[in-house]
Amino acid sequence: MNVLVVNAGSSSLKYQLFDTNTNIVKAKGLCEYIGSGGTAGTEGNIKHKVNGKINLERAIPMPNHAVATGIVVEMLTHHEFGCIKNMDEIEAVGHRIVHGGSYFSDSVLVNDDVVAKLEKCIDFAPLHTPPHLMGIRGCMEVMPDTPQVLVFDTGFHKSIPEEAYIYPIPYKYYEKYQIRRYGFHGTSHKYVSQEMCKILGRTEGTKIVTCHMGNGSSVAAVKDGKGIDTSMGFTPLEGVSMGTRSGSIDPAIVTFIMKKENFTPQRMDEFMNKECGLLGVSEVSNDSRDLEKAIKEGNPKALLAMNILAYQIKKYIGAYSAAMNGLDAVVFTAGIGENNYLIRERICRDMDYLGIKIDEKINEKTLLLPNAVEISTGDSKVKVYVIPTNEELVIAYDTADIVNNLIKM
Ligand code: AMP
């Protein structure tokens, strides 16, 4: 089945046309500067790639997500730049949705009731949900007869038990506002943990820690193939230090800084999401490549920022091993996890008490590889792998499953 996977941001729309029969990405691309009003240089832009053969970039006005979707469809069906003959060959659309709130965890077919419920999720993810809705409405306008499915970043974590998802605040706030741990990066944790289970040759009885380390980072404990805990919480702000997000800090720091700096709640939110993490500590950059370069040049704050992240991930691996009563495998994935061998080394150093031993030479060479690579030594009790994530594949398969069931009904 040809599934168009859509990831709509506030001014962007990332897409992939994925064929679930052949596992091939037929085309992919990115629309940027959507809705920026036609100011010079930012009137809308599409980067479009087909099967490694076509690679083009065009400036095209994109006043809204519906226009951007129309342009994507035009590109996909273009006689020269396309890969399908007409729009009917797009058999389904799968949307990546950051937060399903208390309404959704499983992927769901879009209808009016689903859209109304997603609108109620705006409070949970005010930056992400409105653009998701624009993307859904844009696709509904351009492809009214094509089934649309929502796949939630929170979905994989639905199996987390109560003691891991209820916060120790008055219970009534869980009931009143649904404040609980939801967890994010679910499609990534699902994909890499399933790949790891294939490598281990079993799902039942497996105990895996998946470390998704990118601009946003989260760690998950996956037991018997199911998520049982994760570091992100009510929002993607909790957990380990990230590119610009603070991760978990003493909650008293929040009110302390607000008082001292005269910050409004909105300003504090922006501060914790945009000015902390790797960027805040290093005062250099949120990008780990810049930090590794600065470390080589002897910058101590850059080293500290990366050491904090490594130390926190190490602690989560230990904590989740305790939570699962053991550990079979650790997986590193996403931009930093897949490409930065130095942080993998910092994390895995002195972990032999847990049975983790990595081969530093193999680890060092593991960069930009398309497939899973084992970086643990032959005698390491715990397998350590680098597995490139593939969130689009999970979205495409979930979408195809739901649409196939619809056809059977
Ligand atoms: P993501 O959010 O998964 O796209 O990851 C972004 C992070 O991955 C940034 O901190 C980048 O520095 C890091 N990253 C991406 N590609 C590479 C690479 N080739 N080498 C080292 N780090 C990389």
Coordinates of C-alpha atoms and ligand atoms in Angstrom, one line a residue:
M1 CA 0.0 0.0 0.0
N2 CA 1.3 3.5 -0.9
V3 CA 1.0 5.5 2.3
L4 CA 1.8 9.2 2.5
V5 CA 3.4 9.8 5.9
V6 CA 2.9 13.5 7.0
N7 CA 4.6 15.3 9.8
A8 CA 3.1 18.8 10.0
G9 CA 4.9 21.5 12.0
S10 CA 3.9 25.1 12.5
S11 CA 5.4 26.3 9.2
S12 CA 6.6 23.1 7.8
L13 CA 5.4 19.8 6.4
K14 CA 7.6 16.8 6.1
Y15 CA 6.4 13.9 3.9
Q16 CA 7.4 10.4 2.7
L17 CA 5.6 8.3 0.2
F18 CA 6.1 4.8 1.6
D19 CA 5.2 1.5 -0.1
T20 CA 4.4 -1.0 2.6
N21 CA 4.5 -3.9 0.1
T22 CA 8.1 -3.3 -0.9
N23 CA 9.3 -1.3 2.2
I24 CA 10.5 1.3 -0.3
V25 CA 10.4 5.1 0.2
K26 CA 9.3 6.2 -3.2
A27 CA 9.7 9.9 -2.5
K28 CA 10.3 12.2 0.4
G29 CA 10.6 15.9 1.0
L30 CA 10.0 19.0 3.1
C31 CA 7.9 22.1 2.6
E32 CA 9.1 25.1 4.6
Y33 CA 8.0 28.6 5.3
I34 CA 4.3 27.7 5.1
G35 CA 2.1 30.7 5.9
S36 CA 4.9 33.2 6.0
G37 CA 2.9 35.6 3.9
G38 CA 5.1 35.8 0.8
T39 CA 7.9 37.9 2.2
A40 CA 10.9 37.9 -0.1
G41 CA 13.0 34.8 0.3
T42 CA 10.5 33.0 2.6
E43 CA 7.5 32.7 0.4
G44 CA 7.4 28.9 0.7
N45 CA 9.9 26.3 -0.4
I46 CA 9.8 22.6 -1.2
K47 CA 12.7 20.2 -1.2
H48 CA 11.7 17.0 -3.0
K49 CA 13.6 13.7 -3.6
V50 CA 12.6 10.7 -5.6
N51 CA 14.3 7.4 -5.1
G52 CA 17.7 9.0 -5.1
K53 CA 17.1 10.1 -8.8
I54 CA 15.5 13.4 -8.4
N55 CA 16.6 16.0 -5.9
L56 CA 15.1 19.4 -6.4
E57 CA 14.4 22.6 -4.5
R58 CA 11.7 25.1 -5.6
A59 CA 10.4 28.4 -4.1
I60 CA 6.6 28.2 -4.3
P61 CA 4.1 30.4 -2.4
M62 CA 2.5 28.3 0.4
P63 CA 0.0 30.5 2.3
N64 CA -1.3 27.5 4.3
H65 CA -1.0 23.7 4.9
A66 CA -3.7 22.9 2.3
V67 CA -1.8 24.7 -0.4
A68 CA 1.4 22.9 0.7
T69 CA -0.3 19.5 0.6
G70 CA -1.6 20.3 -2.9
I71 CA 2.0 21.1 -4.0
V72 CA 3.2 17.8 -2.5
V73 CA 0.6 15.9 -4.4
E74 CA 1.5 17.8 -7.6
M75 CA 5.2 16.9 -7.1
L76 CA 4.4 13.2 -6.4
T77 CA 2.3 13.0 -9.6
H78 CA 4.4 15.3 -11.8
H79 CA 5.3 13.7 -15.1
E80 CA 9.0 14.6 -14.7
F81 CA 9.6 14.9 -10.9
G82 CA 6.9 12.5 -9.6
C83 CA 6.8 8.7 -8.8
I84 CA 3.1 8.0 -9.2
K85 CA 0.7 8.6 -12.1
N86 CA -2.2 10.2 -10.2
M87 CA -3.5 11.0 -6.7
D88 CA -5.5 7.8 -6.4
E89 CA -2.3 5.9 -6.1
I90 CA -1.9 7.5 -2.6
E91 CA -4.0 4.9 -0.8
A92 CA -3.8 6.4 2.7
V93 CA -2.3 9.2 4.7
G94 CA -0.6 8.6 8.1
H95 CA -0.1 11.7 10.3
R96 CA 2.5 11.8 13.0
I97 CA 0.8 13.3 16.1
V98 CA 2.9 14.3 19.1
H99 CA 0.3 14.1 21.9
G100 CA -2.8 12.0 22.1
G101 CA -3.7 13.4 25.5
S102 CA -6.1 11.2 27.5
Y103 CA -8.2 10.5 24.4
F104 CA -5.8 8.5 22.2
S105 CA -3.0 6.0 22.5
D106 CA -3.7 3.6 19.6
S107 CA -3.6 4.8 16.1
V108 CA -7.0 5.9 14.8
L109 CA -8.8 6.6 11.5
V110 CA -9.7 10.2 11.1
N111 CA -13.4 11.3 11.3
D112 CA -15.1 14.4 12.7
D113 CA -15.2 13.0 16.2
V114 CA -11.5 12.3 16.2
V115 CA -10.7 15.8 14.9
A116 CA -12.9 17.3 17.7
K117 CA -11.1 15.2 20.3
L118 CA -7.7 16.2 18.9
E119 CA -8.7 19.8 19.2
K120 CA -9.2 19.1 22.9
C121 CA -5.5 17.9 23.1
I122 CA -4.2 21.4 22.2
D123 CA -3.6 22.2 25.9
F124 CA -1.3 19.2 26.2
A125 CA 0.9 20.2 23.2
P126 CA 0.1 23.8 22.3
L127 CA 3.0 24.1 19.9
H128 CA 2.4 20.9 18.0
T129 CA -1.3 20.1 17.9
P130 CA -2.5 23.2 16.0
P131 CA -0.1 22.5 13.1
H132 CA -1.1 18.8 13.1
L133 CA -4.7 19.9 12.7
M134 CA -3.7 22.2 9.9
G135 CA -1.9 19.3 8.2
I136 CA -4.9 16.9 8.7
R137 CA -7.4 19.5 7.3
G138 CA -5.0 20.3 4.4
C139 CA -4.9 16.6 3.4
M140 CA -8.7 16.3 3.9
E141 CA -9.2 19.2 1.5
V142 CA -6.8 18.0 -1.2
M143 CA -7.6 14.2 -0.8
P144 CA -11.2 14.1 0.6
D145 CA -11.6 10.4 -0.4
T146 CA -8.3 9.1 0.9
P147 CA -8.4 7.5 4.4
Q148 CA -6.3 9.4 7.0
V149 CA -4.9 7.8 10.1
L150 CA -3.4 9.4 13.2
V151 CA -0.3 7.8 14.8
F152 CA 0.6 9.1 18.2
D153 CA 4.1 9.7 19.7
T154 CA 2.5 8.8 23.1
G155 CA 1.0 5.5 21.8
F156 CA 3.8 3.0 22.6
H157 CA 3.9 4.0 26.2
K158 CA 0.3 3.1 26.9
S159 CA 1.5 -0.1 28.7
I160 CA 3.3 1.9 31.4
P161 CA 1.9 0.9 34.8
E162 CA 0.2 3.3 37.2
E163 CA 3.1 3.6 39.6
A164 CA 5.3 4.9 36.7
Y165 CA 2.7 7.2 35.2
I166 CA 1.1 8.8 38.2
Y167 CA 3.0 11.8 39.6
P168 CA 3.1 12.3 43.4
I169 CA 0.9 15.3 43.4
P170 CA -2.8 15.3 44.6
Y171 CA -4.6 12.6 42.7
K172 CA -7.4 15.0 41.9
Y173 CA -5.2 16.7 39.3
Y174 CA -4.8 13.5 37.4
E175 CA -8.6 13.3 37.4
K176 CA -9.3 16.9 36.7
Y177 CA -6.5 17.7 34.2
Q178 CA -5.2 14.3 33.2
I179 CA -1.8 15.2 34.5
R180 CA 0.3 12.0 34.2
R181 CA 3.3 10.6 32.4
Y182 CA 2.5 10.1 28.7
G183 CA 6.0 9.6 27.2
F184 CA 7.0 10.6 23.6
H185 CA 9.2 9.3 20.7
G186 CA 6.9 6.3 20.9
T187 CA 7.2 5.3 17.2
S188 CA 11.0 5.4 17.5
H189 CA 11.2 3.4 20.8
K190 CA 8.7 0.9 19.2
Y191 CA 10.7 0.5 16.0
V192 CA 14.2 0.1 17.6
S193 CA 12.9 -2.2 20.4
Q194 CA 11.1 -4.4 17.8
E195 CA 14.3 -4.6 15.7
M196 CA 16.3 -5.5 18.8
C197 CA 13.8 -8.3 19.7
K198 CA 14.3 -9.6 16.2
I199 CA 18.1 -9.7 16.8
L200 CA 17.6 -11.4 20.2
G201 CA 15.3 -13.9 18.5
R202 CA 12.5 -13.4 20.9
T203 CA 10.1 -10.8 22.4
E204 CA 8.8 -12.6 25.5
G205 CA 11.2 -12.3 28.4
T206 CA 13.3 -9.5 26.8
K207 CA 14.5 -6.5 28.8
I208 CA 15.7 -3.6 26.7
V209 CA 16.6 0.0 27.3
T210 CA 16.2 2.2 24.2
C211 CA 18.0 5.5 24.1
H212 CA 16.6 8.0 21.6
M213 CA 19.1 10.8 21.6
G214 CA 18.5 13.6 19.2
N215 CA 17.7 17.3 19.6
G216 CA 15.0 15.9 21.9
S217 CA 16.1 12.8 23.9
S218 CA 14.3 10.2 25.8
V219 CA 15.0 6.7 27.3
A220 CA 12.5 3.9 27.5
A221 CA 12.3 0.6 29.4
V222 CA 10.9 -2.1 27.2
K223 CA 9.9 -5.4 28.8
D224 CA 8.4 -8.3 26.8
G225 CA 8.2 -5.8 23.8
K226 CA 6.1 -3.4 25.8
G227 CA 7.0 0.0 27.2
I228 CA 7.0 0.0 31.0
D229 CA 8.6 3.3 31.7
T230 CA 10.1 6.3 29.9
S231 CA 12.0 9.5 30.8
M232 CA 9.7 12.0 29.1
G233 CA 6.5 12.7 31.0
F234 CA 3.4 14.9 30.9
T235 CA 5.3 16.9 28.2
P236 CA 8.6 16.3 26.3
L237 CA 10.3 18.5 28.7
E238 CA 10.9 15.9 31.4
G239 CA 13.9 13.5 31.6
V240 CA 17.4 13.9 30.3
S241 CA 19.1 17.1 29.2
M242 CA 18.3 17.9 25.5
G243 CA 19.5 20.3 22.8
T244 CA 17.7 23.2 24.3
R245 CA 15.4 21.6 26.9
S246 CA 16.4 21.4 30.5
G247 CA 15.0 17.9 31.1
S248 CA 14.2 17.2 34.8
I249 CA 15.4 19.8 37.3
D250 CA 14.4 20.4 40.9
P251 CA 10.9 21.9 40.5
A252 CA 11.8 24.6 43.1
I253 CA 14.3 26.0 40.6
V254 CA 11.4 27.0 38.4
T255 CA 9.7 29.2 40.9
F256 CA 13.0 30.5 42.2
I257 CA 14.1 31.7 38.7
M258 CA 10.6 33.1 38.0
K259 CA 10.8 35.2 41.1
K260 CA 14.4 36.3 40.6
E261 CA 14.1 37.0 36.9
N262 CA 10.5 38.3 36.9
F263 CA 9.5 35.6 34.4
T264 CA 5.9 35.0 33.5
P265 CA 4.8 31.4 33.2
Q266 CA 5.0 31.7 29.4
R267 CA 8.5 33.1 29.6
M268 CA 9.6 30.4 31.9
D269 CA 8.2 27.8 29.6
E270 CA 10.2 29.3 26.7
F271 CA 13.3 29.4 28.9
M272 CA 13.1 25.7 29.9
N273 CA 12.3 24.6 26.3
K274 CA 14.6 26.9 24.3
E275 CA 17.5 28.1 26.4
C276 CA 18.6 25.2 28.6
G277 CA 20.1 21.7 28.0
L278 CA 23.2 21.4 25.9
L279 CA 22.9 25.0 24.7
G280 CA 22.4 26.4 28.2
V281 CA 25.3 24.6 29.8
S282 CA 27.8 24.9 27.0
E283 CA 26.9 28.5 25.9
V284 CA 28.1 27.2 22.5
S285 CA 25.3 25.4 20.7
N286 CA 22.5 22.9 21.0
D287 CA 24.1 20.7 18.3
S288 CA 26.3 17.9 19.5
R289 CA 28.6 18.2 16.5
D290 CA 29.5 21.8 17.5
L291 CA 30.0 20.7 21.0
E292 CA 32.4 17.8 20.1
K293 CA 34.4 20.3 18.0
A294 CA 34.5 22.8 20.9
I295 CA 35.6 19.9 23.3
K296 CA 38.5 19.2 20.9
E297 CA 39.4 22.8 21.1
G298 CA 39.5 22.5 24.9
N299 CA 36.1 24.2 25.8
P300 CA 35.3 22.9 29.4
K301 CA 31.6 23.9 29.3
A302 CA 31.0 22.0 26.1
L303 CA 32.6 18.9 27.7
L304 CA 30.4 19.5 30.8
A305 CA 27.2 19.7 28.7
M306 CA 28.0 16.4 27.0
N307 CA 29.1 14.7 30.2
I308 CA 25.8 15.7 31.9
L309 CA 23.8 14.1 29.1
A310 CA 26.0 10.9 29.2
Y311 CA 25.7 10.7 33.0
Q312 CA 22.0 11.1 32.9
I313 CA 21.5 8.4 30.2
K314 CA 23.8 6.1 32.2
K315 CA 21.6 6.6 35.3
Y316 CA 18.5 5.8 33.4
I317 CA 20.0 2.6 32.1
G318 CA 20.8 1.6 35.7
A319 CA 17.4 2.6 36.9
Y320 CA 15.5 0.8 34.2
S321 CA 17.6 -2.3 34.7
A322 CA 16.4 -2.2 38.3
A323 CA 12.8 -1.6 37.2
M324 CA 13.0 -4.6 34.9
N325 CA 15.1 -6.8 37.2
G326 CA 17.7 -7.3 34.5
L327 CA 18.9 -6.1 31.1
D328 CA 19.4 -7.9 27.8
A329 CA 20.2 -5.1 25.5
V330 CA 20.8 -1.3 25.2
V331 CA 19.9 0.4 21.9
F332 CA 21.2 3.8 20.8
T333 CA 19.3 5.7 18.1
A334 CA 18.4 9.1 16.6
G335 CA 20.9 11.9 15.5
I336 CA 23.2 11.7 18.5
G337 CA 22.7 8.1 19.4
E338 CA 23.4 6.9 15.8
N339 CA 26.3 9.2 15.0
N340 CA 28.1 10.4 18.0
Y341 CA 30.4 7.5 19.1
L342 CA 32.0 9.6 21.8
I343 CA 28.8 9.9 23.8
R344 CA 28.1 6.2 23.4
E345 CA 31.6 5.6 24.8
R346 CA 31.0 8.0 27.7
I347 CA 27.7 6.3 28.6
C348 CA 29.0 2.7 28.4
R349 CA 32.3 3.3 30.2
D350 CA 32.5 1.7 33.6
M351 CA 29.2 -0.2 33.1
D352 CA 30.8 -3.7 33.4
Y353 CA 29.1 -4.3 36.8
L354 CA 25.8 -4.4 34.7
G355 CA 27.4 -6.6 32.1
I356 CA 27.9 -3.8 29.5
K357 CA 31.2 -3.9 27.6
I358 CA 31.6 -2.2 24.2
D359 CA 34.3 -2.6 21.5
E360 CA 35.7 0.9 21.3
K361 CA 37.1 0.3 17.8
I362 CA 33.7 -0.9 16.3
N363 CA 31.9 1.8 18.2
E364 CA 34.2 4.5 16.7
K365 CA 33.5 3.3 13.2
T366 CA 29.7 3.1 13.6
L367 CA 28.5 6.3 11.8
L368 CA 25.8 7.0 9.3
L369 CA 25.2 3.3 8.7
P370 CA 21.8 2.2 7.3
N371 CA 21.5 -1.0 9.4
A372 CA 21.8 -2.2 13.0
V373 CA 25.4 -2.6 14.3
E374 CA 26.5 -4.4 17.4
I375 CA 29.0 -2.4 19.4
S376 CA 29.2 -4.7 22.4
T377 CA 32.1 -7.2 22.7
G378 CA 31.6 -10.9 22.3
D379 CA 31.8 -11.5 26.0
S380 CA 29.4 -8.6 27.0
K381 CA 26.5 -10.0 28.9
V382 CA 24.3 -7.2 27.6
K383 CA 24.1 -6.6 23.9
V384 CA 24.6 -3.0 22.9
Y385 CA 23.4 -1.9 19.4
V386 CA 23.2 1.2 17.3
I387 CA 19.9 0.9 15.3
P388 CA 18.9 3.7 12.9
T389 CA 15.4 4.7 13.8
N390 CA 12.5 4.7 11.3
E391 CA 9.5 6.5 12.7
E392 CA 7.9 6.9 9.2
L393 CA 7.9 3.1 8.7
V394 CA 6.0 2.6 12.0
I395 CA 3.5 5.3 10.9
A396 CA 3.1 3.8 7.5
Y397 CA 2.6 0.2 8.8
D398 CA 0.1 1.4 11.5
T399 CA -1.8 3.3 8.8
A400 CA -1.8 0.4 6.4
D401 CA -3.1 -2.0 9.1
I402 CA -6.0 0.3 10.0
V403 CA -6.9 0.9 6.3
N404 CA -6.6 -2.8 5.4
N405 CA -9.0 -3.7 8.3
L406 CA -11.4 -1.1 7.0
I407 CA -11.3 -2.7 3.6
K408 CA -12.0 -6.1 5.1
M409 CA -15.0 -4.8 7.1
Ligands
AMP1 P1 17.7 14.5 15.5 O1 16.8 15.3 16.4 O2 17.5 13.0 15.7 O3 17.7 15.0 14.1 O4 19.2 14.7 16.1 C1 19.9 16.0 16.1 C2 21.2 15.8 16.8 O5 22.0 14.8 16.1 C3 22.1 17.0 16.8 O6 22.6 17.3 18.1 C4 23.2 16.7 15.8 O7 24.5 17.2 16.3 C5 23.3 15.2 15.9 N1 23.8 14.6 14.7 C6 23.1 14.5 13.5 N2 23.9 13.9 12.5 C7 25.2 13.8 13.1 C8 26.4 13.3 12.6 N3 26.6 12.9 11.4 N4 27.4 13.2 13.5 C9 27.3 13.6 14.8 N5 26.1 14.1 15.3 C10 25.1 14.2 14.5

